Short mmCIF file of C-alpha atoms in Angstrom, two decimals:
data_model
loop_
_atom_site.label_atom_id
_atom_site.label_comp_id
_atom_site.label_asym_id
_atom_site.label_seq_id
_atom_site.Cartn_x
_atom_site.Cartn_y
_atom_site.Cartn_z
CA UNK A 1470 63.49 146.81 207.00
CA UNK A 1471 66.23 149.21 206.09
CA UNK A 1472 69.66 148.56 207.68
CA UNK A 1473 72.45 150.74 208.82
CA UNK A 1474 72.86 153.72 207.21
CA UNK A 1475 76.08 156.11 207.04
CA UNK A 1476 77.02 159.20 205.54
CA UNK A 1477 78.99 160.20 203.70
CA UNK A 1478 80.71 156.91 202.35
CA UNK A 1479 84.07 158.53 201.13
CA UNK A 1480 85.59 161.47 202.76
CA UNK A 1481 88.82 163.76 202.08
CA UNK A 1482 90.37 165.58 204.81
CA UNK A 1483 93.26 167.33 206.05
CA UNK A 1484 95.56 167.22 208.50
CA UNK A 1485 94.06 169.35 211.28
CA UNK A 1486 90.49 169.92 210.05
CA UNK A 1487 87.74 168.11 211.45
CA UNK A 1488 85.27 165.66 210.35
CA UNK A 1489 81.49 164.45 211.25
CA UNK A 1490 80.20 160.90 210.42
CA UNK A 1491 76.62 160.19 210.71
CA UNK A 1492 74.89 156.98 211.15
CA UNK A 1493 71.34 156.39 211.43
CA UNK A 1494 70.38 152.79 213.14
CA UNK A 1495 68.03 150.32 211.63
CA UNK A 1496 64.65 151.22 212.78
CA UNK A 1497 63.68 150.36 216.53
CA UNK A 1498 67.21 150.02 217.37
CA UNK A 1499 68.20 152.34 220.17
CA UNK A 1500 71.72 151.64 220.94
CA UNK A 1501 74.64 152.70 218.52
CA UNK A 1502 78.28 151.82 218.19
CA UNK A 1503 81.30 153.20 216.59
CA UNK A 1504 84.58 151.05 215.47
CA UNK A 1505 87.67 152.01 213.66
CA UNK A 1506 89.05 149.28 211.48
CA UNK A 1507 92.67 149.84 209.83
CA UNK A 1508 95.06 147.74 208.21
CA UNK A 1509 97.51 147.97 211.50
CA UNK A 1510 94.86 147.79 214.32
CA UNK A 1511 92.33 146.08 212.93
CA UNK A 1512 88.61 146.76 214.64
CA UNK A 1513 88.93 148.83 217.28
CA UNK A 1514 85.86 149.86 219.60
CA UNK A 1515 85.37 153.87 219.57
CA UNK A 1516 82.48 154.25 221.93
CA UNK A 1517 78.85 153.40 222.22
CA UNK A 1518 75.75 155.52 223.30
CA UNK A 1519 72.06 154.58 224.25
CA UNK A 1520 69.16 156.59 225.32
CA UNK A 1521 71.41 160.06 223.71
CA UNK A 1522 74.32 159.11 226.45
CA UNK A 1523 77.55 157.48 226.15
CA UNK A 1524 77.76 154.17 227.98
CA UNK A 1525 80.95 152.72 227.25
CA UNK A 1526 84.50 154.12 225.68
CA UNK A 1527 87.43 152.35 223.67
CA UNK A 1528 90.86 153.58 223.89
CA UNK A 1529 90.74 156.61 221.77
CA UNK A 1530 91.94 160.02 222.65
CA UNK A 1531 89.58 162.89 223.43
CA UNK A 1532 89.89 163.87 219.84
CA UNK A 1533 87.20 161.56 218.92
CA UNK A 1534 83.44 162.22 220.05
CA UNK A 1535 80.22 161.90 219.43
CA UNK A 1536 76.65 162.06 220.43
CA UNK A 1537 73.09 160.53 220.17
CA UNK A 1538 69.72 162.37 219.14
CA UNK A 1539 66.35 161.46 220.30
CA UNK A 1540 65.57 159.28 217.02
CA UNK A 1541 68.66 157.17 217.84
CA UNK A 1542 70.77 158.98 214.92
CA UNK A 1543 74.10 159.29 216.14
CA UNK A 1544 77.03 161.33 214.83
CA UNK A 1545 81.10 160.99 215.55
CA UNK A 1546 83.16 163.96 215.58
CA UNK A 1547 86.95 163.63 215.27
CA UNK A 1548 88.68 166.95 215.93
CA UNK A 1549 92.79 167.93 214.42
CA UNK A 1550 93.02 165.01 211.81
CA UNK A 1551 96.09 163.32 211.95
CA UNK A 1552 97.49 161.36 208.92
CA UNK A 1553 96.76 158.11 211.71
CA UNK A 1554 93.14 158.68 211.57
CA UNK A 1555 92.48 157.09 208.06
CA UNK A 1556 90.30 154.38 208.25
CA UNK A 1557 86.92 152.69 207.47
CA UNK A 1558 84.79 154.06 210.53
CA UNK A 1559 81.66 151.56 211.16
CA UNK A 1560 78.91 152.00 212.85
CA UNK A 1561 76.55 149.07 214.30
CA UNK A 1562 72.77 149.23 215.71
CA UNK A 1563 71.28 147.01 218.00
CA UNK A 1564 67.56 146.89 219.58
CA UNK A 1565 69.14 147.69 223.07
CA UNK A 1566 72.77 147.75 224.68
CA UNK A 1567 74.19 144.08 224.83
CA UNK A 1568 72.04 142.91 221.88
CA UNK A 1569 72.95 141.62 218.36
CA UNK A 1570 74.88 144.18 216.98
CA UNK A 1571 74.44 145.08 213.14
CA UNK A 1572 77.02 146.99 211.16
CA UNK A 1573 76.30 149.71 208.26
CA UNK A 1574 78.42 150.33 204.96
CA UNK A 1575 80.93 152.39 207.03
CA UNK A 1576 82.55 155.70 206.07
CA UNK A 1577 86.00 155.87 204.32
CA UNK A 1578 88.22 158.63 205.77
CA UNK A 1579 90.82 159.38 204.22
CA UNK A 1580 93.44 162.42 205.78
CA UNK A 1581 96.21 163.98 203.62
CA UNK B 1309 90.58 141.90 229.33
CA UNK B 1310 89.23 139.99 226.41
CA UNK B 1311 91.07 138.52 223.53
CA UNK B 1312 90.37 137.20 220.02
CA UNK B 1313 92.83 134.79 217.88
CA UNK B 1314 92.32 134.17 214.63
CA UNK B 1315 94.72 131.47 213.29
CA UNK B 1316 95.79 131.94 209.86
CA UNK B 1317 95.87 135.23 208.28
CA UNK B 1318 95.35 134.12 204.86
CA UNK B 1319 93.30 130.59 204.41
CA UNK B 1320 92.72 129.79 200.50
CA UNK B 1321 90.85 126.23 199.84
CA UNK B 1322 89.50 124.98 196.65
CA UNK B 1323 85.94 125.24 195.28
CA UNK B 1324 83.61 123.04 196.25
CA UNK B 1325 86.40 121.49 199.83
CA UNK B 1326 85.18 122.10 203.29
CA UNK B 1327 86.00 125.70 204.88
CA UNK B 1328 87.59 125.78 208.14
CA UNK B 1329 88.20 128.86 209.87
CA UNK B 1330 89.81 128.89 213.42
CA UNK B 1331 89.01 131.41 216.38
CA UNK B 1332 90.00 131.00 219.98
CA UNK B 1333 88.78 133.34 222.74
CA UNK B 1334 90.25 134.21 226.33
CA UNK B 1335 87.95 135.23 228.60
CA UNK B 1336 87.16 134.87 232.42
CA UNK B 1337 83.52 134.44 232.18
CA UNK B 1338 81.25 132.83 229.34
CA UNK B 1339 81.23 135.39 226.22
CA UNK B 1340 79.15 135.73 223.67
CA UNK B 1341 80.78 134.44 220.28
CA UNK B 1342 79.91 136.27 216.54
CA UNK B 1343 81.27 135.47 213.34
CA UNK B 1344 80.77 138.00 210.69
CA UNK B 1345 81.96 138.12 207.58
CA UNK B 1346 83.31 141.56 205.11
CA UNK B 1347 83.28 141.56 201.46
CA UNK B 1348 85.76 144.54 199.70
CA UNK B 1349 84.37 147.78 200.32
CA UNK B 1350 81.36 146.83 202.28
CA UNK B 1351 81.04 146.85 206.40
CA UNK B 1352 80.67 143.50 208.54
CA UNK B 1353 77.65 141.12 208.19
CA UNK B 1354 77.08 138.92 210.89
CA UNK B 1355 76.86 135.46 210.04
CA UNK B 1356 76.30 133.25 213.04
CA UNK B 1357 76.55 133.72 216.51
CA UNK B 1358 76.41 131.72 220.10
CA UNK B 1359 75.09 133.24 223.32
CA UNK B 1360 73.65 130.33 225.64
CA UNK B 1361 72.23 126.92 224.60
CA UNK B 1362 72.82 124.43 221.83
CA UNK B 1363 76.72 124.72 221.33
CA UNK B 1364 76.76 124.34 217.18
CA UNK B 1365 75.06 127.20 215.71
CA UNK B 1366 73.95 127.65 212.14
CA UNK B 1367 74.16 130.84 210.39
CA UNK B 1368 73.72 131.85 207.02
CA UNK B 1369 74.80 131.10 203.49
CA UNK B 1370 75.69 127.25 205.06
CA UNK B 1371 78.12 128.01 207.37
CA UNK B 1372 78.04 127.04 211.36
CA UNK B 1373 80.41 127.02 214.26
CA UNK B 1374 80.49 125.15 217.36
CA UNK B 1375 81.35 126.74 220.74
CA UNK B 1376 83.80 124.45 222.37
CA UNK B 1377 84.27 125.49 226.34
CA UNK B 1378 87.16 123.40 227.45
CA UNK B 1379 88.86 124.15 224.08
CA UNK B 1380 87.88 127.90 224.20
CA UNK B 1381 87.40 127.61 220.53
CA UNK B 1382 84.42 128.92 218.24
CA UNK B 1383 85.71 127.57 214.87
CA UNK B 1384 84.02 128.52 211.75
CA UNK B 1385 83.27 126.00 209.12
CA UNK B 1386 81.32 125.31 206.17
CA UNK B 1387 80.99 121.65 203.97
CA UNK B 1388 81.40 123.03 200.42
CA UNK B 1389 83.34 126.03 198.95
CA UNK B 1390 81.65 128.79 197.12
CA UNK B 1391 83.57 131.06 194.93
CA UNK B 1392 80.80 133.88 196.37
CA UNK B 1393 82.55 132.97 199.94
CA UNK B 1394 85.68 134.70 199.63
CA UNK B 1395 85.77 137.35 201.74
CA UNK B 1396 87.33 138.49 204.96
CA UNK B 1397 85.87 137.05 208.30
CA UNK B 1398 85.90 138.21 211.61
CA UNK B 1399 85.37 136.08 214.62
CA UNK B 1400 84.14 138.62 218.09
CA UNK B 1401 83.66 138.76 221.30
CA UNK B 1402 81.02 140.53 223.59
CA UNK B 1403 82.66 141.75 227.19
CA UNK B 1404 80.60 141.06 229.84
CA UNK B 1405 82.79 143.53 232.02
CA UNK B 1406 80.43 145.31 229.38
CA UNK B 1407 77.27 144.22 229.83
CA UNK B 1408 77.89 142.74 226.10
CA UNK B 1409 77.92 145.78 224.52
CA UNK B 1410 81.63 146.15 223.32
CA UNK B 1411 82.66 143.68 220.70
CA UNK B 1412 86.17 142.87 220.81
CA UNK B 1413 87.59 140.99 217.30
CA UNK B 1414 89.92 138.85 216.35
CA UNK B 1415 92.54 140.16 213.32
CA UNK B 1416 90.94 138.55 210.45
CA UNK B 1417 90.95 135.82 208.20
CA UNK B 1418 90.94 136.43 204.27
CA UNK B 1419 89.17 133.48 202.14
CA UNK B 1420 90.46 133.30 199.04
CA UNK B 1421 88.56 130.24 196.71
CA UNK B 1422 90.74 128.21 194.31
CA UNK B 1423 88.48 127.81 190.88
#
């Protein structure tokens, strides 16, 4: 079975553009997961959706937001880059919400 | 609110001597407990985790962890040192304020194997 898929791997922005990630979940899985992992926070819980809604939120500022399709795909939006924003952005499946959670590659954003 | 520690930053041992990585966890209730572990360039691969039942759990590639209550520990070790085992690992918790569903982890422990 396929894992965790994410595109694109590597990304190049600039301050004040925006970006889209997309992850598509192993298949079966319905619930997805985002996390932010940087050298100065570390792993850092974005948000997580199930059944195309959002069911739980981290700490992040209404920059960052995304949404779930009907085949469990799931995309993140983060709108005005900042130079902060930088960072591996993973995304983990699991079959439903509160299950084993299993990461993907991750994207590499990197804003100049 | 949940919290991860991870103690050592940096643990290097030498091929072939045991592996011991430390976690503790606060938490009001019972968590759920994950180790994963993240080689350069690559996203997180879970390697063992606890939920309910026997309290040492096996994962893969020979390493296990026991979930120690009273110590609030979940400790991640493994008998022999491969140099394929360096790596960064991650030791999580699930919130049950939650329902499970948001993993919060500890900072990270780099492996580093001594030839």
């Amino acid at each position: 079975k396929a894992g965790v898929t994410q595109t694109p791997r590597y990304l190049i922005k600039t301050r004040g553009q925006q970006v889209t990630l997309s992850c598509s979940p192993i298949s079966g899985h319905r619930s997805v997961s985002w996390y932010q992992q940087t050298p100065g926070q570390g792993l850092q819980f974005l948000f997580e959706y199930f059944s195309e809604t959002q069911r739980n939120k981290g700490n992040f500022p209404g920059r960052f937001s995304g949404r779930q399709f009907s085949n469990s795909r799931s995309e993140m939006n983060v709108s005005t880059l900042e130079l902060g924003d930088s960072a591996l952005y993973l995304c983990a499946s699991s079959l439903f919400p509160g299950e084993t959670q299993y990461f993907g590659p991750g994207t590499r954003l990197l804003v100049l | 609110a949940q919290s991860v520690t991870q103690l050592g930053s940096h643990v290097s041992v030498s091929e072939g001597a045991l592996v011991l990585l430390r976690c503790n966890y606060s938490s009001s209730v019972p968590p759920y407990l994950f180790w994963y572990v993240q080689y350069p360039n690559q996203g997180l691969q879970l390697l063992l985790k606890y939920t309910t039942g026997a309290t040492l759990v096996k994962g893969i590639n020979g390493f296990e962890a026991e979930f120690k209550k009273s110590e609030t520990s979940f400790h991640l070790t493994k008998p022999s040192a491969h140099m394929s085992d360096a790596a960064e690992y991650f030791c999580a918790v699930s919130d049950p304020n939650f329902g499970n569903e948001k993993l919060t982890f500890g900072t990270g422990t780099r492996l580093t194997i001594i030839p």
